[in-house]
XYZ file of C-alpha atoms in Angstrom:
733
model
C 36.739 74.148 107.608
C 33.134 72.898 107.581
C 31.270 71.633 110.655
C 27.920 69.871 110.357
C 25.536 68.012 112.688
C 22.360 65.900 112.434
C 20.925 67.433 115.594
C 17.581 69.282 115.357
C 18.860 71.980 117.699
C 21.959 74.095 117.565
C 25.070 72.616 119.124
C 27.893 74.586 120.688
C 31.444 73.512 120.006
C 34.972 74.765 120.511
C 37.721 74.718 117.911
C 41.323 74.474 119.039
C 44.246 74.595 116.621
C 47.721 73.415 117.562
C 50.943 73.688 115.687
C 52.326 70.320 114.579
C 55.986 70.360 115.457
C 57.013 67.187 113.618
C 55.286 67.186 110.274
C 58.109 66.198 107.932
C 59.326 62.640 107.574
C 63.018 62.024 106.979
C 64.786 59.183 105.187
C 65.668 56.178 107.365
C 64.321 57.890 110.513
C 61.474 55.988 112.244
C 58.611 58.235 113.363
C 56.157 57.136 116.085
C 52.643 58.483 116.533
C 49.134 57.481 117.617
C 45.971 57.636 115.507
C 42.287 57.130 116.302
C 39.136 57.139 114.142
C 38.440 60.715 115.215
C 42.079 61.809 114.880
C 43.589 60.675 111.583
C 47.201 61.652 111.011
C 49.149 62.694 107.938
C 52.746 63.750 107.366
C 54.795 65.029 104.467
C 57.871 63.516 102.856
C 60.116 65.410 100.414
C 62.360 63.459 98.047
C 66.035 64.312 98.655
C 68.374 64.826 95.733
C 69.555 61.597 94.163
C 66.648 59.481 95.443
C 63.999 58.625 92.865
C 62.110 55.903 94.687
C 61.353 55.123 98.332
C 59.464 52.507 100.330
C 57.085 53.762 103.004
C 56.944 51.117 105.741
C 54.354 51.304 108.511
C 54.364 48.909 111.456
C 52.294 48.494 114.610
C 52.496 46.153 117.611
C 48.698 45.795 117.457
C 46.784 44.008 114.701
C 43.572 45.904 115.430
C 41.982 48.375 115.014
C 42.070 48.140 111.229
C 43.954 50.981 109.561
C 44.254 52.453 106.072
C 47.594 53.786 104.819
C 47.349 56.231 101.933
C 49.939 58.022 99.786
C 48.550 61.278 98.351
C 49.853 64.162 96.326
C 50.252 67.557 97.992
C 46.716 68.812 97.435
C 44.023 70.506 99.457
C 41.860 69.142 100.950
C 43.620 66.063 102.289
C 41.401 62.991 102.085
C 41.816 61.735 105.645
C 38.400 60.329 106.498
C 37.237 56.735 106.416
C 34.684 57.507 103.715
C 36.983 59.424 101.341
C 40.552 58.182 101.914
C 40.186 55.876 98.891
C 39.328 58.703 96.493
C 42.895 59.646 95.593
C 46.422 58.254 95.540
C 47.541 54.763 96.570
C 46.176 53.006 99.630
C 46.134 49.662 101.414
C 44.572 48.277 104.570
C 46.831 47.304 107.444
C 46.924 45.276 110.636
C 50.576 44.959 111.717
C 52.509 45.722 108.508
C 52.139 47.878 105.429
C 54.576 48.927 102.729
C 54.070 51.075 99.642
C 56.728 51.802 97.026
C 56.563 55.439 95.893
C 58.319 56.800 92.790
C 59.349 60.418 92.427
C 58.116 60.634 88.830
C 54.504 60.202 89.997
C 54.565 63.397 92.104
C 55.224 66.698 90.305
C 56.154 68.529 93.526
C 58.678 65.814 94.508
C 56.804 65.319 97.766
C 53.756 63.498 99.077
C 51.560 62.993 102.128
C 51.490 59.786 104.183
C 47.916 59.597 105.494
C 46.892 57.216 108.287
C 43.191 56.598 108.950
C 41.912 54.257 111.660
C 38.672 52.589 110.574
C 35.648 52.315 112.824
C 35.202 48.640 111.882
C 37.669 45.750 111.579
C 35.839 43.660 108.987
C 38.046 44.915 106.117
C 41.101 43.528 107.930
C 39.543 40.176 108.832
C 38.280 41.204 112.262
C 34.888 40.664 113.840
C 31.929 42.939 113.453
C 31.024 44.711 116.706
C 27.686 44.216 118.383
C 25.232 46.975 117.629
C 22.182 47.161 119.943
C 18.685 47.382 118.539
C 17.397 50.016 120.970
C 18.853 53.516 120.572
C 19.350 53.836 124.334
C 22.124 51.222 124.341
C 25.530 52.347 123.203
C 27.710 50.069 121.040
C 30.849 48.802 122.721
C 33.685 49.913 120.481
C 36.552 49.376 122.872
C 39.862 51.200 122.536
C 40.266 52.283 118.891
C 43.600 54.065 119.253
C 46.621 52.590 117.486
C 50.338 53.155 117.926
C 52.205 53.199 114.608
C 55.748 53.671 113.314
C 56.503 55.079 109.861
C 59.894 54.621 108.209
C 60.773 55.869 104.739
C 63.710 53.994 103.201
C 65.299 54.423 99.761
C 64.360 51.816 97.175
C 66.962 50.094 95.029
C 68.806 51.950 92.288
C 68.521 51.395 88.547
C 71.991 49.813 88.562
C 70.693 47.074 90.852
C 67.831 46.430 88.430
C 70.339 45.886 85.628
C 72.611 43.762 87.823
C 69.699 41.544 88.893
C 68.578 40.996 85.304
C 72.139 40.109 84.265
C 72.457 37.784 87.252
C 69.259 35.983 86.286
C 70.379 35.639 82.670
C 73.878 34.539 83.674
C 72.639 31.782 85.992
C 70.501 30.120 83.354
C 72.834 30.758 80.428
C 75.422 28.806 82.417
C 73.183 25.751 81.957
C 73.453 26.250 78.199
C 77.235 26.453 78.482
C 77.413 23.356 80.694
C 75.174 21.436 78.289
C 77.385 22.458 75.354
C 80.532 21.294 77.172
C 78.986 17.937 78.113
C 77.744 17.499 74.548
C 81.231 18.144 73.166
C 82.780 15.656 75.605
C 80.184 13.033 74.691
C 80.756 13.648 70.981
C 84.511 13.253 71.478
C 83.976 9.969 73.310
C 81.757 8.669 70.520
C 84.310 9.624 67.877
C 87.066 7.961 69.894
C 84.993 4.811 70.220
C 84.249 4.885 66.476
C 87.940 5.298 65.665
C 88.832 2.292 67.799
C 86.143 0.239 66.092
C 87.451 1.217 62.646
C 90.973 0.252 63.682
C 89.773 -3.115 64.947
C 87.864 -3.892 61.738
C 90.860 -3.166 59.508
C 93.418 -5.372 61.325
C 94.166 -9.060 61.628
C 92.641 -11.184 64.407
C 95.830 -11.077 66.501
C 96.038 -7.301 66.168
C 92.364 -7.077 67.067
C 93.085 -8.873 70.289
C 95.982 -6.567 71.130
C 93.896 -3.472 70.367
C 91.045 -4.691 72.504
C 93.486 -5.572 75.240
C 92.109 -9.063 75.893
C 91.370 -12.364 74.241
C 88.975 -12.106 71.337
C 85.654 -13.625 72.260
C 82.240 -13.056 70.779
C 81.111 -11.085 73.782
C 84.228 -8.889 73.805
C 83.853 -7.950 70.164
C 80.112 -7.491 70.313
C 80.629 -5.008 73.068
C 78.385 -6.252 75.837
C 77.418 -9.283 77.765
C 73.795 -9.930 78.447
C 74.031 -12.012 81.547
C 71.254 -10.800 83.781
C 69.140 -9.711 80.826
C 67.630 -13.112 80.131
C 64.286 -12.007 81.541
C 61.587 -13.174 79.129
C 64.004 -14.720 76.601
C 64.575 -18.332 75.602
C 68.069 -18.265 76.974
C 71.558 -17.233 75.996
C 72.965 -18.436 72.716
C 75.678 -20.290 74.571
C 72.991 -22.604 75.871
C 71.812 -23.619 72.426
C 72.273 -27.347 71.878
C 73.578 -28.920 68.723
C 70.201 -30.559 68.270
C 68.730 -27.203 67.369
C 70.939 -27.018 64.309
C 70.132 -29.073 61.219
C 72.433 -31.877 60.213
C 73.116 -30.307 56.832
C 74.930 -27.378 58.377
C 78.676 -27.431 58.680
C 80.470 -26.249 61.742
C 81.087 -22.918 60.042
C 77.396 -22.605 59.196
C 76.563 -23.488 62.756
C 78.627 -20.527 63.851
C 76.777 -18.380 61.343
C 73.409 -19.589 62.623
C 74.371 -18.934 66.210
C 75.659 -15.416 65.579
C 73.532 -14.455 62.620
C 73.180 -10.737 62.061
C 70.897 -9.178 63.060
C 69.889 -11.619 65.768
C 67.259 -11.557 68.470
C 69.867 -12.872 70.888
C 72.906 -10.657 70.390
C 73.569 -7.244 68.880
C 75.683 -7.200 65.751
C 78.924 -5.329 65.195
C 78.449 -2.456 62.789
C 80.511 -1.602 59.811
C 81.630 1.913 59.031
C 78.508 2.586 57.005
C 76.188 1.595 59.793
C 75.192 -1.852 58.427
C 76.040 -4.929 60.469
C 79.491 -6.198 59.556
C 78.526 -9.882 59.430
C 81.780 -11.073 57.810
C 83.723 -9.448 60.637
C 81.715 -11.395 63.218
C 82.095 -14.714 61.402
C 85.815 -14.200 60.910
C 86.232 -13.578 64.590
C 84.282 -16.750 65.359
C 86.312 -18.848 62.915
C 83.503 -19.474 60.414
C 83.497 -18.868 56.695
C 82.528 -15.480 55.218
C 78.833 -15.021 54.663
C 78.898 -14.715 50.918
C 75.339 -15.701 50.165
C 73.738 -14.566 53.399
C 72.410 -11.041 53.612
C 71.963 -9.061 56.801
C 68.730 -7.145 56.569
C 67.620 -5.275 59.654
C 63.999 -4.453 60.241
C 63.136 -1.025 58.838
C 60.638 1.457 60.182
C 58.267 0.679 57.364
C 57.982 -2.895 58.571
C 56.114 -4.040 61.633
C 56.669 -7.191 63.615
C 52.964 -7.834 63.118
C 52.330 -8.354 59.419
C 48.842 -7.874 58.065
C 48.782 -11.224 56.245
C 49.361 -13.092 59.496
C 45.719 -12.588 60.431
C 42.497 -13.437 58.707
C 40.080 -11.379 60.779
C 40.065 -8.551 63.292
C 39.088 -11.072 65.969
C 42.379 -12.902 65.406
C 44.348 -9.693 65.979
C 42.435 -8.988 69.173
C 43.028 -12.531 70.334
C 46.743 -12.096 69.726
C 46.696 -8.987 71.936
C 45.049 -11.005 74.678
C 47.740 -13.659 74.368
C 50.635 -11.185 74.333
C 49.523 -8.687 76.964
C 48.276 -11.219 79.480
C 51.555 -13.128 79.632
C 52.870 -13.445 83.158
C 56.296 -12.141 82.153
C 56.321 -9.391 79.546
C 59.249 -7.926 77.642
C 59.463 -4.547 75.925
C 59.443 -6.343 72.568
C 55.940 -7.613 73.415
C 54.672 -4.063 73.840
C 56.579 -2.421 70.974
C 55.062 -4.357 68.076
C 53.338 -1.477 66.325
C 54.825 0.381 63.365
C 57.346 2.934 64.608
C 56.156 5.590 62.197
C 52.589 5.254 63.454
C 53.706 5.552 67.073
C 55.929 8.544 66.316
C 52.989 10.358 64.756
C 50.801 9.343 67.693
C 53.193 10.824 70.238
C 53.957 13.921 68.168
C 50.300 14.835 68.646
C 51.139 15.461 72.321
C 53.434 18.295 71.276
C 51.096 19.864 68.740
C 48.104 19.634 71.059
C 49.864 21.246 73.999
C 51.192 23.995 71.711
C 47.643 24.732 70.565
C 46.344 24.622 74.144
C 49.127 26.995 75.222
C 48.230 29.625 72.616
C 44.498 29.591 73.340
C 45.075 29.481 77.104
C 47.810 32.103 77.365
C 46.358 34.928 75.260
C 43.237 35.551 77.422
C 45.380 35.200 80.548
C 47.813 37.884 79.388
C 44.912 40.187 78.522
C 43.270 39.608 81.916
C 46.366 40.292 84.041
C 47.119 43.439 82.040
C 43.613 44.587 82.927
C 44.233 43.771 86.594
C 47.464 45.773 86.615
C 45.764 48.694 84.895
C 42.998 48.734 87.500
C 45.587 48.743 90.308
C 47.485 51.634 88.730
C 44.378 53.710 87.986
C 42.469 53.205 91.243
C 45.486 53.022 93.551
C 43.843 50.119 95.414
C 46.745 47.906 96.439
C 44.452 45.422 98.156
C 43.597 43.889 94.778
C 46.950 42.092 94.424
C 48.696 39.980 97.069
C 52.336 41.010 96.663
C 55.186 40.735 99.105
C 55.148 44.516 99.490
C 58.412 44.602 101.433
C 60.176 43.236 98.348
C 58.108 44.416 95.388
C 60.210 46.363 92.887
C 58.191 48.154 90.210
C 59.269 48.629 86.614
C 57.116 50.657 84.262
C 53.495 49.656 84.764
C 54.439 46.461 86.645
C 54.199 46.607 90.431
C 56.454 43.583 91.214
C 58.935 43.133 88.383
C 61.202 40.861 90.450
C 58.465 38.230 90.849
C 58.029 38.192 87.067
C 61.738 38.143 86.223
C 62.418 35.135 88.450
C 60.171 33.015 86.202
C 62.678 33.399 83.380
C 64.300 30.132 84.465
C 61.262 28.071 83.471
C 61.287 29.529 79.965
C 65.043 29.302 79.387
C 65.434 25.798 80.810
C 62.337 24.613 78.979
C 63.839 25.904 75.732
C 67.156 24.227 76.572
C 65.386 20.931 77.163
C 63.648 21.250 73.799
C 67.035 21.818 72.133
C 68.461 18.736 73.863
C 65.497 16.652 72.711
C 65.815 18.030 69.183
C 69.476 16.980 69.078
C 68.591 13.516 70.409
C 65.773 13.204 67.888
C 68.000 14.153 64.951
C 70.696 11.704 66.058
C 68.151 8.905 66.381
C 66.635 9.637 62.966
C 70.082 9.507 61.380
C 70.717 6.165 63.070
C 67.458 4.832 61.654
C 68.325 6.081 58.162
C 71.602 4.171 58.203
C 69.769 1.110 59.619
C 71.674 1.134 62.879
C 70.926 -2.129 64.645
C 70.966 -0.661 68.154
C 68.473 2.034 67.140
C 66.200 -0.551 65.513
C 66.285 -3.458 67.924
C 67.866 -2.395 71.217
C 67.019 -0.248 74.193
C 63.826 1.475 75.192
C 61.952 2.535 71.998
C 62.757 6.171 71.265
C 59.655 8.352 70.986
C 60.274 12.063 71.620
C 56.779 13.522 71.310
C 56.121 13.470 75.047
C 59.521 15.034 75.741
C 58.675 17.896 73.369
C 55.382 18.329 75.195
C 57.155 18.382 78.586
C 59.584 21.080 77.445
C 56.716 23.175 76.084
C 54.781 22.734 79.346
C 57.813 23.941 81.327
C 58.059 27.081 79.198
C 54.329 27.720 79.552
C 54.558 27.256 83.296
C 57.083 30.102 83.357
C 54.891 32.341 81.215
C 51.698 31.705 83.166
C 53.446 31.940 86.532
C 54.770 35.337 85.439
C 51.205 36.312 84.448
C 49.920 35.222 87.854
C 52.574 37.294 89.620
C 51.595 40.407 87.686
C 48.692 40.522 90.126
C 48.515 37.458 92.398
C 45.082 36.953 93.918
C 42.274 34.496 94.542
C 40.763 34.586 91.062
C 43.868 33.953 88.917
C 45.763 31.396 91.025
C 44.574 28.797 88.515
C 46.968 30.317 85.953
C 49.931 29.383 88.141
C 48.886 25.740 88.596
C 47.308 24.636 85.299
C 50.553 23.652 83.611
C 51.848 22.156 86.857
C 49.091 19.570 86.456
C 50.189 19.169 82.841
C 53.820 18.582 83.821
C 52.936 16.008 86.505
C 50.625 14.161 84.122
C 53.090 14.173 81.222
C 55.917 12.896 83.437
C 53.788 9.950 84.581
C 52.786 9.216 80.990
C 56.407 9.335 79.854
C 57.505 7.006 82.634
C 54.761 4.553 81.669
C 55.490 4.920 77.953
C 59.095 3.759 78.386
C 58.076 0.109 78.783
C 54.545 0.260 77.361
C 54.889 2.189 74.081
C 52.079 0.353 72.286
C 49.424 0.812 74.961
C 50.166 4.265 76.348
C 47.288 6.754 76.362
C 46.680 8.849 73.276
C 47.123 12.612 73.407
C 43.380 13.181 73.177
C 42.636 10.922 76.157
C 45.478 12.382 78.206
C 44.574 16.021 77.634
C 40.868 15.301 78.172
C 41.755 13.810 81.565
C 43.941 16.810 82.436
C 41.116 19.119 81.348
C 38.847 17.319 83.823
C 41.455 17.870 86.548
C 41.610 21.599 85.793
C 37.798 21.724 85.711
C 37.635 20.266 89.220
C 40.371 22.681 90.262
C 38.178 25.620 89.249
C 35.142 24.134 90.994
C 37.191 23.536 94.133
C 38.528 27.080 94.238
C 35.074 28.603 93.685
C 32.785 26.230 95.608
C 35.047 23.937 97.627
C 35.665 26.018 100.728
C 33.778 24.345 103.610
C 31.315 22.817 101.126
C 30.731 19.277 102.395
C 28.662 18.199 99.372
C 31.441 19.145 96.962
C 34.056 17.255 98.978
C 31.889 14.128 99.165
C 31.331 14.152 95.399
C 35.001 14.830 94.663
C 36.225 12.103 97.045
C 33.902 9.532 95.442
C 35.093 10.502 91.956
C 38.718 10.353 93.141
C 38.340 6.824 94.554
C 36.373 5.519 91.553
C 38.899 6.993 89.096
C 41.731 5.365 91.069
C 40.029 1.961 90.876
C 39.334 2.260 87.140
C 42.903 3.320 86.396
C 44.248 0.477 88.550
C 42.184 -2.034 86.592
C 43.393 -0.557 83.289
C 47.031 -0.826 84.354
C 46.745 -4.289 85.876
C 45.128 -5.905 82.833
C 47.102 -3.840 80.278
C 43.864 -2.498 78.814
C 42.442 -5.992 78.156
C 39.141 -5.463 79.977
C 35.808 -3.879 79.175
C 33.646 -1.476 81.121
C 30.117 -2.582 80.245
C 26.974 -3.897 81.874
C 28.621 -7.244 82.619
C 31.460 -5.774 84.664
C 29.834 -6.493 88.036
C 29.081 -10.096 87.071
C 32.725 -10.601 86.083
C 33.957 -9.009 89.313
C 31.777 -11.359 91.384
C 33.019 -14.332 89.366
C 36.687 -13.388 89.870
C 36.174 -12.854 93.602
C 34.403 -16.225 93.886
C 36.972 -18.226 91.914
C 40.149 -16.553 93.231
C 39.187 -15.686 96.783
C 36.357 -17.992 97.933
C 36.582 -21.176 95.929
C 40.365 -21.244 96.113
C 42.766 -18.738 97.568
C 45.249 -17.839 94.847
C 47.704 -14.985 94.661
C 47.705 -12.314 91.958
C 49.048 -13.298 88.555
C 51.082 -10.085 88.215
C 52.623 -9.603 91.632
C 54.767 -6.549 90.862
C 51.905 -4.682 89.256
C 49.635 -5.593 92.143
C 52.133 -4.226 94.695
C 52.326 -0.896 92.858
C 48.557 -0.600 92.493
C 47.868 -1.536 96.111
C 50.320 1.138 97.276
C 48.804 3.643 94.843
C 45.288 2.937 96.111
C 46.397 3.285 99.733
C 47.973 6.673 98.988
C 45.016 7.963 96.968
C 42.384 6.704 99.389
C 44.306 8.340 102.226
C 44.452 11.643 100.343
C 40.732 11.425 99.571
C 39.962 10.767 103.247
C 42.186 13.654 104.333
C 40.431 16.010 101.915
C 36.982 14.895 103.061
C 37.824 15.346 106.757
C 40.052 18.438 106.696
C 38.596 20.179 103.600
C 41.716 22.325 102.930
C 40.971 25.838 101.750
C 43.680 25.774 99.061
C 42.062 23.187 96.819
C 44.361 23.829 93.849
C 47.461 22.975 95.893
C 45.708 19.911 97.341
C 44.935 18.664 93.836
C 48.521 19.279 92.764
C 49.761 17.340 95.815
C 47.724 14.331 94.659
C 49.435 14.405 91.267
C 52.927 14.820 92.747
C 52.420 11.992 95.276
C 51.345 9.611 92.513
C 54.283 10.656 90.325
C 56.806 10.119 93.134
C 55.271 6.759 94.007
C 55.469 5.525 90.414
C 59.016 6.840 90.008
C 60.177 5.082 93.182
C 58.513 1.858 91.993
C 60.213 2.199 88.597
C 63.658 2.621 90.153
C 63.174 -0.308 92.529
C 61.939 -2.602 89.765
C 64.750 -1.486 87.476
C 67.385 -2.468 90.031
C 65.492 -5.636 90.932
C 65.516 -6.704 87.272
C 69.296 -6.658 87.118
C 69.526 -3.289 85.392
C 71.660 -0.433 86.661
C 71.558 3.328 86.871
C 74.499 4.877 85.047
C 76.621 7.733 86.359
C 74.882 10.640 84.590
C 71.290 9.742 85.606
C 72.515 8.922 89.125
C 74.089 12.378 89.420
C 70.898 13.919 88.044
C 68.828 12.094 90.665
C 71.049 13.196 93.556
C 71.349 16.785 92.290
C 67.619 17.090 91.638
C 66.688 15.662 95.035
C 68.905 18.201 96.816
C 67.578 21.108 94.748
C 63.967 20.035 95.344
C 64.659 19.963 99.071
C 65.951 23.536 99.126
C 63.196 24.669 96.755
C 60.440 23.336 99.006
C 62.049 25.055 102.000
C 61.712 28.435 100.291
C 58.246 27.604 98.952
C 56.825 26.977 102.414
C 58.037 30.322 103.756
C 54.645 31.782 102.824
C 55.275 35.460 102.052
C 51.627 36.132 101.228
C 48.357 34.243 101.024
C 45.127 35.084 99.215
C 43.251 32.796 101.628
C 43.209 35.724 104.076
C 42.376 39.395 103.768
C 44.991 41.651 102.120
C 45.853 43.208 105.485
C 46.380 39.794 107.096
C 48.403 38.632 104.094
C 50.821 41.533 104.570
C 51.664 40.220 108.035
C 53.653 37.479 106.235
C 55.635 39.904 104.067
C 59.437 39.830 104.409
C 62.418 41.762 103.096
C 64.466 40.680 100.074
C 67.137 38.040 100.671
C 69.074 37.892 97.372
C 70.835 40.947 95.882
C 68.293 43.161 97.704
C 66.051 42.333 94.743
C 64.681 38.780 95.055
C 62.611 37.373 97.930
C 62.057 33.807 99.144
C 59.449 33.076 96.479
C 61.789 34.261 93.734
C 64.411 31.823 95.015
C 61.705 29.130 94.860
C 61.223 30.002 91.194
C 64.965 29.682 90.531
C 65.314 26.373 92.339
C 62.066 24.750 91.201
C 62.774 25.523 87.533
C 66.212 23.961 87.955
C 64.728 20.945 89.751
C 62.096 20.432 87.049
C 64.798 20.588 84.383
C 66.793 18.015 86.343
C 63.698 15.823 86.679
C 63.235 15.896 82.910
C 66.872 14.909 82.418
C 66.343 11.958 84.756
C 63.492 10.702 82.581
C 65.628 11.267 79.490
C 68.739 9.419 80.693
C 67.357 6.893 83.191
C 67.463 3.907 80.813
C 70.693 4.707 78.990
C 72.132 1.457 80.325
C 69.711 -0.450 78.062
C 70.786 1.155 74.777
C 72.705 -1.987 73.767
C 70.265 -4.504 75.249
C 67.778 -6.196 72.969
C 64.149 -5.465 73.710
C 63.223 -9.102 74.255
C 65.616 -9.031 77.223
C 64.155 -5.868 78.826
C 61.385 -6.668 81.265
C 58.153 -4.714 81.604
C 56.963 -3.478 84.979
């Protein structure tokens, strides 16, 4: 024992040694004691037989004074002073709670010391600095620095529970694969049954056709659908055609052929077995003569509805765009005029770009979090990472394996979604090869590039969220949110693409915009906290971007941002608001954009006034609010246009809404927060709630991955009711 002093003269002191009666800690037995800065405490724990891992839990009814809990090997001397307790072993600061998982393999003697040191200052735990007088005569007011603590050593989970939890996680998400396979088989069986009925109808006489169909044979009954209610933007139903529209040279049979020609812009044609329209079948049903000299040639992918020889100059093409896109009532056929092959390649770039971004983004992230974990393991400083220490189960070098495992759902469900899209893509390509009329002329145009990008983004969200949870802290929270921005942006783009395939943003523009969002996210995390200048600049950019995007959507891209923009704005305000008060030309679009501006301006005002400390989550909330607003508008307009939501997408909407509700409940439990000090963050820690292995945030991972998968399925199946509706009868909104 060494005793030293800074006094110039000799100092007398007395040394008194007392026997510590209770020095050993026992499993599941709470032990109470008091510690002060001048009287640190340490106790020994010996691993019993059959226990390979324990959790040392320390609690106190008082938040302050700040305390350090250290786990040290049985060595001499014991590092139990404020200035050396961090030299060896594992340690963490504490206010009211602390928990450290200790493994037997790390201690050769199968025992360790639990060291408790009360600090002389509270700054490390988020407390105030004490007043220190300038003159040496005044004494600093330290107050009462004693702290009552309780230590409990409990066994950690067994290796069997690790295996059971992994199998549980795999089983839950593999069940989605099984369910998808069963639904796919049922759908395939229904299609084959429908095809068999069609073949039977084609090969029988008209009377037998009627008996097979179970009703009188009419054009609508044979063609398979009636388009009443889908006359939006069309010239009218064929039943309204007058005889004056048919030339005098045509016979009554030819008139029938003209009215139900195949393929027609008014009605879908019945298909033969080979996939080509069975025109003779239609004419026979209608009582006309067979079409011997009339061929039925559908429009192929290599042909565009806009032929090059229709225009003399580029100005004529641009003028045609102005005519088409500024119509008061638009149909999907007006905005799906470009060559399908060109559009497919355009949207495939989304997938290839996000795959490239994922590789270049993920590799440095993986390297960085491995470095973080290595630093934690080598230094023993458990204040670096913000775990839920009461439910952090280590595996190998990883400190919280359960938080990483729970992200498996994002990866597996993202892969499942990619497989579903691949199957849909292959089926659609086969339909195009056999010139299927419904694939060529009906329904929402099928472009799968954005769906591939969404599935990839979901998988990357799982990977990067797992990387973040290797060592969650202030500096790498961006890893957990980057692909959330991607997913929100891609979902909005996909929703807009459904009815605006020709004018949707290119992959380069979209990813450049998302890169700007992530850039502001980094700036907000680093400089945004209580920085008024940053919030003013960001709010102005937010409002201006909202106005520019609103203008782009309202005019369908038919406007220019140049030096004459202000002159044109003044002219429009004067003519439409001052000279004469006229309503907006596109009422539905205006309603959506007004609501969107109200929401975004409100969010910008909230951010400027409140200046939330978690800027990344605030930015993500902006994206989610805009996505939900646009989705609600889409559903309302879909129903208002006479369309319907079929059973499968309706079930997906209800299921996803319920799952999102439960997911958000678990998300807002707040088991840790890097916005506070590590000691204050541990006050929010809670025990495991699922299988003694997963905590609230793990359940959030399970539910949110399921909800995102369900959201993707909604976008995939939402317009299935339009698969047999011609595009000139599908309205744009």
